[in-house]
mmCIF file of N, CA and C in Angstrom:
data_model
loop_
_atom_site.group_PDB
_atom_site.id
_atom_site.type_symbol
_atom_site.label_atom_id
_atom_site.label_comp_id
_atom_site.label_asym_id
_atom_site.label_seq_id
_atom_site.Cartn_x
_atom_site.Cartn_y
_atom_site.Cartn_z
ATOM 1 N N GLN Y 1 39.033 -36.984 -31.268
ATOM 2 C CA GLN Y 1 39.349 -36.793 -29.818
ATOM 3 C C GLN Y 1 40.509 -37.718 -29.486
ATOM 4 N N VAL Y 2 41.486 -37.156 -28.724
ATOM 5 C CA VAL Y 2 42.646 -37.918 -28.280
ATOM 6 C C VAL Y 2 42.370 -38.413 -26.833
ATOM 7 N N GLN Y 3 42.578 -39.673 -26.626
ATOM 8 C CA GLN Y 3 42.492 -40.225 -25.298
ATOM 9 C C GLN Y 3 43.825 -40.124 -24.578
ATOM 10 N N LEU Y 4 43.805 -39.762 -23.352
ATOM 11 C CA LEU Y 4 45.055 -39.555 -22.624
ATOM 12 C C LEU Y 4 44.997 -40.189 -21.256
ATOM 13 N N LEU Y 5 46.094 -40.858 -20.860
ATOM 14 C CA LEU Y 5 46.113 -41.455 -19.543
ATOM 15 C C LEU Y 5 47.451 -41.204 -18.895
ATOM 16 N N GLU Y 6 47.407 -40.461 -17.800
ATOM 17 C CA GLU Y 6 48.613 -40.154 -17.084
ATOM 18 C C GLU Y 6 48.917 -41.137 -16.018
ATOM 19 N N SER Y 7 50.246 -41.203 -15.655
ATOM 20 C CA SER Y 7 50.653 -42.016 -14.585
ATOM 21 C C SER Y 7 51.975 -41.463 -13.996
ATOM 22 N N GLY Y 8 52.298 -41.961 -12.811
ATOM 23 C CA GLY Y 8 53.614 -41.610 -12.242
ATOM 24 C C GLY Y 8 53.559 -40.690 -11.062
ATOM 25 N N GLY Y 9 52.413 -40.114 -10.824
ATOM 26 C CA GLY Y 9 52.377 -39.181 -9.631
ATOM 27 C C GLY Y 9 52.399 -39.956 -8.377
ATOM 28 N N ARG Y 10 53.022 -39.391 -7.362
ATOM 29 C CA ARG Y 10 53.158 -39.961 -6.037
ATOM 30 C C ARG Y 10 53.677 -38.960 -5.075
ATOM 31 N N ALA Y 11 53.841 -39.374 -3.816
ATOM 32 C CA ALA Y 11 54.456 -38.478 -2.820
ATOM 33 C C ALA Y 11 56.016 -38.529 -2.979
ATOM 34 N N VAL Y 12 56.609 -37.428 -2.784
ATOM 35 C CA VAL Y 12 58.063 -37.316 -2.926
ATOM 36 C C VAL Y 12 58.547 -36.176 -2.054
ATOM 37 N N HIS Y 13 59.790 -36.301 -1.570
ATOM 38 C CA HIS Y 13 60.373 -35.312 -0.693
ATOM 39 C C HIS Y 13 60.958 -34.126 -1.502
ATOM 40 N N PRO Y 14 61.046 -32.977 -0.924
ATOM 41 C CA PRO Y 14 61.633 -31.850 -1.643
ATOM 42 C C PRO Y 14 63.109 -32.174 -2.073
ATOM 43 N N GLY Y 15 63.435 -31.773 -3.235
ATOM 44 C CA GLY Y 15 64.691 -32.086 -3.830
ATOM 45 C C GLY Y 15 64.750 -33.374 -4.602
ATOM 46 N N GLY Y 16 63.648 -34.176 -4.549
ATOM 47 C CA GLY Y 16 63.581 -35.394 -5.243
ATOM 48 C C GLY Y 16 63.195 -35.265 -6.651
ATOM 49 N N SER Y 17 63.111 -36.372 -7.388
ATOM 50 C CA SER Y 17 62.799 -36.405 -8.799
ATOM 51 C C SER Y 17 61.591 -37.345 -9.016
ATOM 52 N N LEU Y 18 60.911 -37.057 -10.148
ATOM 53 C CA LEU Y 18 59.796 -37.876 -10.510
ATOM 54 C C LEU Y 18 59.624 -37.761 -12.005
ATOM 55 N N GLN Y 19 59.133 -38.839 -12.666
ATOM 56 C CA GLN Y 19 58.822 -38.812 -14.037
ATOM 57 C C GLN Y 19 57.330 -39.107 -14.265
ATOM 58 N N LEU Y 20 56.633 -38.253 -14.873
ATOM 59 C CA LEU Y 20 55.203 -38.538 -15.186
ATOM 60 C C LEU Y 20 55.168 -38.979 -16.667
ATOM 61 N N SER Y 21 54.255 -39.866 -16.897
ATOM 62 C CA SER Y 21 54.005 -40.400 -18.291
ATOM 63 C C SER Y 21 52.546 -40.193 -18.707
ATOM 64 N N CYS Y 22 52.365 -40.050 -20.002
ATOM 65 C CA CYS Y 22 51.020 -39.895 -20.495
ATOM 66 C C CYS Y 22 50.930 -40.656 -21.795
ATOM 67 N N VAL Y 23 50.128 -41.667 -21.840
ATOM 68 C CA VAL Y 23 49.939 -42.452 -23.045
ATOM 69 C C VAL Y 23 48.776 -41.849 -23.845
ATOM 70 N N TYR Y 24 49.024 -41.561 -25.101
ATOM 71 C CA TYR Y 24 47.964 -40.969 -25.968
ATOM 72 C C TYR Y 24 47.547 -41.873 -27.062
ATOM 73 N N SER Y 25 46.295 -41.748 -27.440
ATOM 74 C CA SER Y 25 45.738 -42.654 -28.450
ATOM 75 C C SER Y 25 46.155 -42.344 -29.822
ATOM 76 N N SER Y 26 46.473 -41.083 -30.151
ATOM 77 C CA SER Y 26 46.903 -40.743 -31.493
ATOM 78 C C SER Y 26 47.703 -39.425 -31.368
ATOM 79 N N TYR Y 27 48.541 -39.207 -32.349
ATOM 80 C CA TYR Y 27 49.437 -38.056 -32.366
ATOM 81 C C TYR Y 27 48.701 -36.760 -32.785
ATOM 82 N N THR Y 28 49.038 -35.745 -32.027
ATOM 83 C CA THR Y 28 48.638 -34.359 -32.414
ATOM 84 C C THR Y 28 49.853 -33.550 -32.237
ATOM 85 N N ASN Y 29 49.936 -32.379 -32.916
ATOM 86 C CA ASN Y 29 51.210 -31.708 -32.932
ATOM 87 C C ASN Y 29 51.467 -30.836 -31.696
ATOM 88 N N CYS Y 30 50.505 -30.688 -30.835
ATOM 89 C CA CYS Y 30 50.697 -29.988 -29.509
ATOM 90 C C CYS Y 30 50.367 -30.944 -28.413
ATOM 91 N N MET Y 31 51.333 -31.059 -27.492
ATOM 92 C CA MET Y 31 51.116 -31.881 -26.287
ATOM 93 C C MET Y 31 51.655 -30.990 -25.127
ATOM 94 N N GLY Y 32 51.030 -31.183 -24.001
ATOM 95 C CA GLY Y 32 51.501 -30.360 -22.887
ATOM 96 C C GLY Y 32 51.160 -30.955 -21.505
ATOM 97 N N TRP Y 33 51.823 -30.438 -20.533
ATOM 98 C CA TRP Y 33 51.522 -30.760 -19.139
ATOM 99 C C TRP Y 33 51.023 -29.418 -18.412
ATOM 100 N N PHE Y 34 49.989 -29.616 -17.659
ATOM 101 C CA PHE Y 34 49.396 -28.534 -16.834
ATOM 102 C C PHE Y 34 49.249 -28.962 -15.415
ATOM 103 N N ARG Y 35 49.321 -27.948 -14.534
ATOM 104 C CA ARG Y 35 49.193 -28.310 -13.091
ATOM 105 C C ARG Y 35 48.062 -27.462 -12.540
ATOM 106 N N GLN Y 36 47.333 -28.112 -11.613
ATOM 107 C CA GLN Y 36 46.220 -27.407 -10.878
ATOM 108 C C GLN Y 36 46.300 -27.754 -9.412
ATOM 109 N N VAL Y 37 46.239 -26.720 -8.596
ATOM 110 C CA VAL Y 37 46.144 -26.930 -7.171
ATOM 111 C C VAL Y 37 44.717 -26.598 -6.712
ATOM 112 N N PRO Y 38 44.290 -27.147 -5.559
ATOM 113 C CA PRO Y 38 42.901 -26.931 -5.068
ATOM 114 C C PRO Y 38 42.644 -25.430 -4.960
ATOM 115 N N GLY Y 39 41.550 -25.042 -5.551
ATOM 116 C CA GLY Y 39 41.122 -23.613 -5.535
ATOM 117 C C GLY Y 39 41.831 -22.772 -6.536
ATOM 118 N N GLY Y 40 42.714 -23.342 -7.326
ATOM 119 C CA GLY Y 40 43.467 -22.586 -8.257
ATOM 120 C C GLY Y 40 43.118 -22.917 -9.715
ATOM 121 N N GLU Y 41 43.624 -22.071 -10.645
ATOM 122 C CA GLU Y 41 43.369 -22.309 -12.017
ATOM 123 C C GLU Y 41 44.448 -23.292 -12.531
ATOM 124 N N ARG Y 42 44.118 -23.924 -13.635
ATOM 125 C CA ARG Y 42 45.072 -24.820 -14.331
ATOM 126 C C ARG Y 42 46.147 -23.999 -14.952
ATOM 127 N N GLU Y 43 47.402 -24.282 -14.655
ATOM 128 C CA GLU Y 43 48.537 -23.571 -15.231
ATOM 129 C C GLU Y 43 49.326 -24.428 -16.182
ATOM 130 N N ASP Y 44 49.778 -23.775 -17.219
ATOM 131 C CA ASP Y 44 50.710 -24.519 -18.137
ATOM 132 C C ASP Y 44 52.001 -24.707 -17.529
ATOM 133 N N VAL Y 45 52.498 -25.942 -17.519
ATOM 134 C CA VAL Y 45 53.887 -26.230 -17.063
ATOM 135 C C VAL Y 45 54.884 -26.282 -18.233
ATOM 136 N N ALA Y 46 54.536 -27.107 -19.203
ATOM 137 C CA ALA Y 46 55.441 -27.219 -20.325
ATOM 138 C C ALA Y 46 54.611 -27.717 -21.512
ATOM 139 N N THR Y 47 55.056 -27.342 -22.696
ATOM 140 C CA THR Y 47 54.416 -27.810 -23.879
ATOM 141 C C THR Y 47 55.467 -28.195 -24.982
ATOM 142 N N ILE Y 48 55.074 -28.990 -25.867
ATOM 143 C CA ILE Y 48 55.992 -29.377 -26.974
ATOM 144 C C ILE Y 48 55.227 -29.385 -28.280
ATOM 145 N N TYR Y 49 55.844 -28.767 -29.270
ATOM 146 C CA TYR Y 49 55.277 -28.771 -30.603
ATOM 147 C C TYR Y 49 55.927 -29.937 -31.344
ATOM 148 N N GLY Y 50 55.147 -30.953 -31.585
ATOM 149 C CA GLY Y 50 55.736 -32.201 -32.029
ATOM 150 C C GLY Y 50 56.395 -32.183 -33.442
ATOM 151 N N ASN Y 51 55.950 -31.267 -34.289
ATOM 152 C CA ASN Y 51 56.466 -31.273 -35.701
ATOM 153 C C ASN Y 51 57.981 -30.855 -35.702
ATOM 154 N N THR Y 52 58.397 -30.026 -34.664
ATOM 155 C CA THR Y 52 59.789 -29.604 -34.696
ATOM 156 C C THR Y 52 60.459 -29.979 -33.323
ATOM 157 N N GLY Y 53 59.655 -30.388 -32.335
ATOM 158 C CA GLY Y 53 60.269 -30.696 -31.073
ATOM 159 C C GLY Y 53 60.500 -29.478 -30.228
ATOM 160 N N THR Y 54 59.970 -28.372 -30.646
ATOM 161 C CA THR Y 54 60.163 -27.146 -29.870
ATOM 162 C C THR Y 54 59.400 -27.188 -28.562
ATOM 163 N N THR Y 55 60.133 -26.809 -27.512
ATOM 164 C CA THR Y 55 59.467 -26.894 -26.181
ATOM 165 C C THR Y 55 59.290 -25.506 -25.572
ATOM 166 N N TYR Y 56 58.401 -25.453 -24.579
ATOM 167 C CA TYR Y 56 58.153 -24.165 -23.910
ATOM 168 C C TYR Y 56 57.947 -24.575 -22.418
ATOM 169 N N TYR Y 57 58.529 -23.724 -21.533
ATOM 170 C CA TYR Y 57 58.355 -23.987 -20.127
ATOM 171 C C TYR Y 57 57.920 -22.707 -19.421
ATOM 172 N N ASN Y 58 56.955 -22.843 -18.548
ATOM 173 C CA ASN Y 58 56.554 -21.707 -17.761
ATOM 174 C C ASN Y 58 57.651 -21.475 -16.696
ATOM 175 N N ASN Y 59 57.774 -20.227 -16.357
ATOM 176 C CA ASN Y 59 58.918 -19.837 -15.508
ATOM 177 C C ASN Y 59 59.167 -20.616 -14.244
ATOM 178 N N PRO Y 60 58.142 -20.936 -13.456
ATOM 179 C CA PRO Y 60 58.405 -21.677 -12.219
ATOM 180 C C PRO Y 60 59.087 -23.040 -12.400
ATOM 181 N N TRP Y 61 58.999 -23.555 -13.576
ATOM 182 C CA TRP Y 61 59.459 -24.932 -13.867
ATOM 183 C C TRP Y 61 60.661 -25.000 -14.832
ATOM 184 N N LYS Y 62 60.970 -23.799 -15.322
ATOM 185 C CA LYS Y 62 62.102 -23.763 -16.308
ATOM 186 C C LYS Y 62 63.363 -24.138 -15.636
ATOM 187 N N GLY Y 63 64.130 -25.006 -16.270
ATOM 188 C CA GLY Y 63 65.416 -25.467 -15.751
ATOM 189 C C GLY Y 63 65.368 -26.647 -14.768
ATOM 190 N N ARG Y 64 64.154 -26.994 -14.324
ATOM 191 C CA ARG Y 64 63.985 -28.123 -13.437
ATOM 192 C C ARG Y 64 63.187 -29.257 -14.121
ATOM 193 N N PHE Y 65 62.296 -28.897 -14.939
ATOM 194 C CA PHE Y 65 61.403 -29.898 -15.586
ATOM 195 C C PHE Y 65 61.823 -30.054 -17.032
ATOM 196 N N LYS Y 66 61.592 -31.233 -17.573
ATOM 197 C CA LYS Y 66 61.820 -31.461 -19.023
ATOM 198 C C LYS Y 66 60.687 -32.256 -19.645
ATOM 199 N N ILE Y 67 60.137 -31.711 -20.737
ATOM 200 C CA ILE Y 67 59.056 -32.427 -21.467
ATOM 201 C C ILE Y 67 59.613 -33.130 -22.664
ATOM 202 N N SER Y 68 59.153 -34.313 -22.911
ATOM 203 C CA SER Y 68 59.616 -35.049 -24.086
ATOM 204 C C SER Y 68 58.535 -36.001 -24.495
ATOM 205 N N GLN Y 69 58.656 -36.520 -25.709
ATOM 206 C CA GLN Y 69 57.707 -37.458 -26.179
ATOM 207 C C GLN Y 69 58.385 -38.520 -27.046
ATOM 208 N N ASP Y 70 57.787 -39.698 -27.031
ATOM 209 C CA ASP Y 70 58.253 -40.806 -27.841
ATOM 210 C C ASP Y 70 57.051 -41.267 -28.634
ATOM 211 N N ASN Y 71 57.049 -40.817 -29.855
ATOM 212 C CA ASN Y 71 55.869 -41.108 -30.738
ATOM 213 C C ASN Y 71 55.858 -42.618 -31.110
ATOM 214 N N GLY Y 72 56.931 -43.323 -31.003
ATOM 215 C CA GLY Y 72 56.907 -44.755 -31.257
ATOM 216 C C GLY Y 72 56.095 -45.506 -30.154
ATOM 217 N N LYS Y 73 56.082 -44.852 -28.978
ATOM 218 C CA LYS Y 73 55.402 -45.444 -27.836
ATOM 219 C C LYS Y 73 54.079 -44.681 -27.545
ATOM 220 N N ASN Y 74 53.805 -43.637 -28.330
ATOM 221 C CA ASN Y 74 52.663 -42.795 -28.088
ATOM 222 C C ASN Y 74 52.689 -42.300 -26.588
ATOM 223 N N THR Y 75 53.802 -41.886 -26.126
ATOM 224 C CA THR Y 75 53.880 -41.443 -24.722
ATOM 225 C C THR Y 75 54.607 -40.109 -24.563
ATOM 226 N N LEU Y 76 54.005 -39.266 -23.767
ATOM 227 C CA LEU Y 76 54.534 -37.972 -23.368
ATOM 228 C C LEU Y 76 55.115 -38.064 -21.997
ATOM 229 N N TYR Y 77 56.185 -37.458 -21.751
ATOM 230 C CA TYR Y 77 56.873 -37.501 -20.403
ATOM 231 C C TYR Y 77 57.057 -36.150 -19.800
ATOM 232 N N LEU Y 78 57.137 -36.087 -18.485
ATOM 233 C CA LEU Y 78 57.568 -34.923 -17.839
ATOM 234 C C LEU Y 78 58.561 -35.319 -16.752
ATOM 235 N N GLN Y 79 59.817 -35.028 -17.025
ATOM 236 C CA GLN Y 79 60.863 -35.327 -16.012
ATOM 237 C C GLN Y 79 60.926 -34.169 -15.079
ATOM 238 N N MET Y 80 60.653 -34.451 -13.785
ATOM 239 C CA MET Y 80 60.618 -33.400 -12.776
ATOM 240 C C MET Y 80 61.847 -33.543 -11.801
ATOM 241 N N ASN Y 81 62.711 -32.618 -11.761
ATOM 242 C CA ASN Y 81 63.859 -32.626 -10.934
ATOM 243 C C ASN Y 81 63.842 -31.497 -9.907
ATOM 244 N N ASN Y 82 64.585 -31.725 -8.797
ATOM 245 C CA ASN Y 82 64.657 -30.726 -7.743
ATOM 246 C C ASN Y 82 63.292 -30.210 -7.377
ATOM 247 N N LEU Y 83 62.437 -31.134 -7.004
ATOM 248 C CA LEU Y 83 61.075 -30.774 -6.690
ATOM 249 C C LEU Y 83 60.997 -29.902 -5.462
ATOM 250 N N ARG Y 84 60.037 -29.026 -5.508
ATOM 251 C CA ARG Y 84 59.772 -28.122 -4.373
ATOM 252 C C ARG Y 84 58.425 -28.328 -3.807
ATOM 253 N N LEU Y 85 58.205 -27.831 -2.592
ATOM 254 C CA LEU Y 85 56.878 -27.994 -1.947
ATOM 255 C C LEU Y 85 55.779 -27.416 -2.838
ATOM 256 N N ASP Y 86 56.034 -26.268 -3.503
ATOM 257 C CA ASP Y 86 54.979 -25.674 -4.337
ATOM 258 C C ASP Y 86 54.834 -26.297 -5.667
ATOM 259 N N ASP Y 87 55.477 -27.409 -5.949
ATOM 260 C CA ASP Y 87 55.219 -28.122 -7.145
ATOM 261 C C ASP Y 87 54.032 -29.077 -6.999
ATOM 262 N N SER Y 88 53.585 -29.248 -5.747
ATOM 263 C CA SER Y 88 52.512 -30.161 -5.501
ATOM 264 C C SER Y 88 51.314 -29.749 -6.319
ATOM 265 N N GLY Y 89 50.431 -30.793 -6.608
ATOM 266 C CA GLY Y 89 49.238 -30.517 -7.386
ATOM 267 C C GLY Y 89 48.797 -31.706 -8.216
ATOM 268 N N THR Y 90 47.781 -31.491 -8.981
ATOM 269 C CA THR Y 90 47.341 -32.521 -9.936
ATOM 270 C C THR Y 90 47.904 -32.053 -11.304
ATOM 271 N N TYR Y 91 48.573 -32.969 -11.908
ATOM 272 C CA TYR Y 91 49.171 -32.729 -13.228
ATOM 273 C C TYR Y 91 48.378 -33.448 -14.314
ATOM 274 N N TYR Y 92 48.081 -32.584 -15.305
ATOM 275 C CA TYR Y 92 47.212 -33.045 -16.419
ATOM 276 C C TYR Y 92 48.033 -33.104 -17.717
ATOM 277 N N CYS Y 93 47.804 -34.092 -18.447
ATOM 278 C CA CYS Y 93 48.307 -34.185 -19.827
ATOM 279 C C CYS Y 93 47.233 -33.629 -20.805
ATOM 280 N N ALA Y 94 47.720 -32.974 -21.768
ATOM 281 C CA ALA Y 94 46.745 -32.367 -22.711
ATOM 282 C C ALA Y 94 47.231 -32.445 -24.167
ATOM 283 N N ALA Y 95 46.281 -32.447 -25.110
ATOM 284 C CA ALA Y 95 46.624 -32.595 -26.496
ATOM 285 C C ALA Y 95 45.814 -31.553 -27.269
ATOM 286 N N GLY Y 96 46.415 -31.087 -28.410
ATOM 287 C CA GLY Y 96 45.731 -30.161 -29.281
ATOM 288 C C GLY Y 96 46.415 -30.084 -30.551
ATOM 289 N N ARG Y 97 45.947 -29.192 -31.414
ATOM 290 C CA ARG Y 97 46.535 -29.042 -32.753
ATOM 291 C C ARG Y 97 46.704 -27.579 -33.094
ATOM 292 N N THR Y 98 47.820 -27.185 -33.661
ATOM 293 C CA THR Y 98 48.028 -25.820 -34.054
ATOM 294 C C THR Y 98 48.404 -25.775 -35.505
ATOM 295 N N ARG Y 99 48.083 -24.665 -36.142
ATOM 296 C CA ARG Y 99 48.503 -24.405 -37.537
ATOM 297 C C ARG Y 99 49.596 -23.362 -37.552
ATOM 298 N N THR Y 100 49.899 -22.788 -36.327
ATOM 299 C CA THR Y 100 50.937 -21.727 -36.319
ATOM 300 C C THR Y 100 52.203 -22.082 -35.798
ATOM 301 N N GLY Y 101 52.344 -23.322 -35.223
ATOM 302 C CA GLY Y 101 53.577 -23.716 -34.615
ATOM 303 C C GLY Y 101 53.736 -23.318 -33.174
ATOM 304 N N TRP Y 102 52.744 -22.644 -32.652
ATOM 305 C CA TRP Y 102 52.742 -22.233 -31.257
ATOM 306 C C TRP Y 102 51.696 -22.967 -30.518
ATOM 307 N N CYS Y 103 52.127 -23.667 -29.457
ATOM 308 C CA CYS Y 103 51.179 -24.428 -28.660
ATOM 309 C C CYS Y 103 50.698 -23.595 -27.456
ATOM 310 N N GLY Y 104 49.902 -22.588 -27.723
ATOM 311 C CA GLY Y 104 49.339 -21.807 -26.646
ATOM 312 C C GLY Y 104 48.220 -22.572 -25.944
ATOM 313 N N ALA Y 105 47.894 -22.129 -24.762
ATOM 314 C CA ALA Y 105 46.954 -22.834 -23.941
ATOM 315 C C ALA Y 105 45.661 -23.057 -24.585
ATOM 316 N N ASP Y 106 45.247 -22.190 -25.463
ATOM 317 C CA ASP Y 106 43.943 -22.235 -26.067
ATOM 318 C C ASP Y 106 43.793 -23.385 -27.137
ATOM 319 N N VAL Y 107 44.939 -23.985 -27.571
ATOM 320 C CA VAL Y 107 44.814 -25.078 -28.566
ATOM 321 C C VAL Y 107 44.513 -26.449 -27.908
ATOM 322 N N PHE Y 108 44.664 -26.534 -26.647
ATOM 323 C CA PHE Y 108 44.544 -27.803 -25.990
ATOM 324 C C PHE Y 108 43.058 -28.111 -25.707
ATOM 325 N N VAL Y 109 42.607 -29.164 -26.293
ATOM 326 C CA VAL Y 109 41.149 -29.498 -26.204
ATOM 327 C C VAL Y 109 40.867 -30.820 -25.576
ATOM 328 N N ASP Y 110 41.885 -31.710 -25.457
ATOM 329 C CA ASP Y 110 41.672 -32.989 -24.931
ATOM 330 C C ASP Y 110 42.582 -33.108 -23.691
ATOM 331 N N TRP Y 111 41.975 -33.658 -22.637
ATOM 332 C CA TRP Y 111 42.638 -33.709 -21.348
ATOM 333 C C TRP Y 111 42.548 -35.128 -20.724
ATOM 334 N N GLY Y 112 43.609 -35.413 -20.001
ATOM 335 C CA GLY Y 112 43.580 -36.678 -19.186
ATOM 336 C C GLY Y 112 42.902 -36.366 -17.870
ATOM 337 N N GLN Y 113 42.829 -37.452 -17.043
ATOM 338 C CA GLN Y 113 42.185 -37.361 -15.715
ATOM 339 C C GLN Y 113 43.055 -36.803 -14.656
ATOM 340 N N GLY Y 114 44.374 -36.716 -14.954
ATOM 341 C CA GLY Y 114 45.274 -36.128 -13.962
ATOM 342 C C GLY Y 114 45.959 -37.169 -13.139
ATOM 343 N N THR Y 115 47.109 -36.801 -12.638
ATOM 344 C CA THR Y 115 47.837 -37.633 -11.725
ATOM 345 C C THR Y 115 48.407 -36.714 -10.574
ATOM 346 N N GLN Y 116 48.310 -37.186 -9.347
ATOM 347 C CA GLN Y 116 48.584 -36.364 -8.190
ATOM 348 C C GLN Y 116 50.052 -36.450 -7.766
ATOM 349 N N VAL Y 117 50.680 -35.274 -7.613
ATOM 350 C CA VAL Y 117 52.012 -35.153 -7.113
ATOM 351 C C VAL Y 117 51.992 -34.433 -5.805
ATOM 352 N N ASP Y 118 52.581 -35.016 -4.761
ATOM 353 C CA ASP Y 118 52.621 -34.447 -3.459
ATOM 354 C C ASP Y 118 54.053 -34.299 -3.023
ATOM 355 N N VAL Y 119 54.553 -33.090 -2.906
ATOM 356 C CA VAL Y 119 55.885 -32.877 -2.438
ATOM 357 C C VAL Y 119 55.792 -32.392 -0.954
ATOM 358 N N SER Y 120 56.322 -33.260 -0.095
ATOM 359 C CA SER Y 120 56.207 -32.902 1.305
ATOM 360 C C SER Y 120 57.394 -33.490 2.078
ATOM 361 N N THR Y 121 57.670 -32.814 3.225
ATOM 362 C CA THR Y 121 58.769 -33.281 4.102
ATOM 363 C C THR Y 121 58.411 -34.523 4.945
#
């Protein structure tokens, strides 16, 4: 089991930027960020396949967010730019392992507690 601890969430104005961090206890080849709003399902925001660095972005966040990881620091990042009101929510870091090279939502088994992002005027 991988332990995950997110940080960096806060209130920010539309158009602003924010970087989320997630410290993980051990490396797994799939890491990702997910977002959940009250009453909604958890959505995949971005994932990274660590063996090759291949990234995936869900459409609402493509071109504005960037996922990266520093294995030397055991830290996963989400750089969030040009934030919009509908980016608000609780952001979760997740870890899993794949044998196929694809980090689909079903491979993620370990989750952090989440960090809150509030985009408001």
